[in-house]
Short mmCIF file of C-alpha atoms in Angstrom, two decimals:
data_model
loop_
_atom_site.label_atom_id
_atom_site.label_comp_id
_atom_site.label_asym_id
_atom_site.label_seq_id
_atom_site.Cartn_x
_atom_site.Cartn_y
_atom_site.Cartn_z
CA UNK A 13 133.78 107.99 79.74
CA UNK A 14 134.61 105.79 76.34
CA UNK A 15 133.10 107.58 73.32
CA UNK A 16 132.63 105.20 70.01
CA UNK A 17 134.31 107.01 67.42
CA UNK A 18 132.54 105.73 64.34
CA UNK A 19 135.15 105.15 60.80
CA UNK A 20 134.39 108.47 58.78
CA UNK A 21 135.51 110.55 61.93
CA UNK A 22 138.33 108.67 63.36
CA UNK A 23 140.66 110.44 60.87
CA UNK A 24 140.27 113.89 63.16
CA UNK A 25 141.02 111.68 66.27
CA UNK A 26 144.32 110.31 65.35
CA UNK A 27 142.80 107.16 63.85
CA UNK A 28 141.41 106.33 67.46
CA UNK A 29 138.49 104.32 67.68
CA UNK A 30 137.77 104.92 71.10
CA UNK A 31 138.49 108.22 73.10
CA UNK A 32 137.99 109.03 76.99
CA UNK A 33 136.62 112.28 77.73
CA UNK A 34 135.40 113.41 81.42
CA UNK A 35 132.15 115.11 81.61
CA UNK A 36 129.19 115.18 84.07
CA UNK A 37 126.45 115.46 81.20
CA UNK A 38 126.15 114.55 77.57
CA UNK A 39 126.82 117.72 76.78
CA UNK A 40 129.47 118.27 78.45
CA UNK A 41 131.50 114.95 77.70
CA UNK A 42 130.63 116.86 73.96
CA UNK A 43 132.00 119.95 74.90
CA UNK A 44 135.31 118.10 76.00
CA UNK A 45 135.52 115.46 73.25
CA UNK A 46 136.02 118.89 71.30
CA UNK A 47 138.31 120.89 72.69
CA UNK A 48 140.67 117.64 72.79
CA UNK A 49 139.62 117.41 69.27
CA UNK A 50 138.62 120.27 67.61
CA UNK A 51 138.76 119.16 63.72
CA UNK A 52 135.44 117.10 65.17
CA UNK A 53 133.68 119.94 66.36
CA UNK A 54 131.73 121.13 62.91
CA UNK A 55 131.68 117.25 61.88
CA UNK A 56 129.40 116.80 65.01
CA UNK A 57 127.71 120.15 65.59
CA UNK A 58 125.83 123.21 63.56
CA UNK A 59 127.52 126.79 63.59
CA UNK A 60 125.19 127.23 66.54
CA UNK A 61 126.25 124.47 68.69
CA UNK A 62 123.04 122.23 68.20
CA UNK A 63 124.16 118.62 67.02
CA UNK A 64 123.96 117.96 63.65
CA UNK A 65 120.60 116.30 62.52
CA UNK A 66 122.16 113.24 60.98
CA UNK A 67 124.12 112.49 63.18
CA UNK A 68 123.15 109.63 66.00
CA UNK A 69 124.53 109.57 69.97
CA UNK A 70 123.58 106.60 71.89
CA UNK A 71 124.40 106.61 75.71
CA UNK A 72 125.17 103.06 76.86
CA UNK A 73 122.24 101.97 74.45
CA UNK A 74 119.94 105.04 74.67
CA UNK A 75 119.51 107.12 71.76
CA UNK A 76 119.68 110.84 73.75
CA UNK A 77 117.02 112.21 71.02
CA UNK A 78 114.68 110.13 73.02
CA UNK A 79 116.03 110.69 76.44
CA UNK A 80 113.68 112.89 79.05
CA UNK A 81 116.83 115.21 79.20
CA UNK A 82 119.21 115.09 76.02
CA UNK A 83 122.49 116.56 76.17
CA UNK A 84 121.92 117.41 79.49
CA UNK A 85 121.87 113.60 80.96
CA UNK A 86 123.42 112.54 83.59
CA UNK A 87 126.83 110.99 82.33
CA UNK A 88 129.24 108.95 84.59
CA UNK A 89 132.37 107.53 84.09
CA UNK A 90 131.28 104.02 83.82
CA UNK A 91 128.91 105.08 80.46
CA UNK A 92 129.74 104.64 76.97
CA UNK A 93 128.65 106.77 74.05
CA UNK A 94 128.66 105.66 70.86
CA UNK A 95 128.52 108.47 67.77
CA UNK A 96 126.67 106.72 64.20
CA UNK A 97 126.23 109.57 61.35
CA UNK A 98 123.52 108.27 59.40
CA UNK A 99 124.83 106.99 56.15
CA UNK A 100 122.60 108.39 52.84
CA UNK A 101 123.10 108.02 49.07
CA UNK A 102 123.47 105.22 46.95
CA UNK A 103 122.63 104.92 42.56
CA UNK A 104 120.05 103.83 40.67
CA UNK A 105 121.20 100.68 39.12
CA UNK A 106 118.47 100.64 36.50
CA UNK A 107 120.06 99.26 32.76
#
């Protein structure tokens, strides 16, 4: 499976935009995606293995939060997941 690797992370992937990872599940294409690239792994996930709140997975065009089964969907090797951290900040521009 093709995972999106979004800017911001790229830099723990070898600057690779795009990474292929095997996996039967969400979850488990995860699971590999880290131990290929382990600098990733507390980028992506809390000390307790949950994925980080901000941070967005959408398989093919599904967002998982909104899947029936999450991390534990089906994944194939046709499928494409695509990682977006949300993006906050910004200044008050106010003279």
């Amino acid at each position: 499976m093709n995972i999106h690797i979004p800017t911001p992370l790229r830099a723990y992937t070898g600057g690779l935009e795009t990474v292929s990872v095997a996996g039967t599940t969400v979850g488990s294409v995860f699971q590999q995606l880290t131990v290929q690239y382990p600098e990733l792994k507390p980028h992506l996930f809390t000390p307790e293995g949950k994925l980080r709140s901000f941070v967005n997975v959408y398989l093919n065009d599904d967002d998982i939060r909104y899947l029936p089964n999450k991390e534990e969907t089906p994944a194939t090797d046709t499928d494409e997941l695509t990682i977006i951290p949300s993006i906050a900040g910004g200044t008050n521009c106010r003279p």
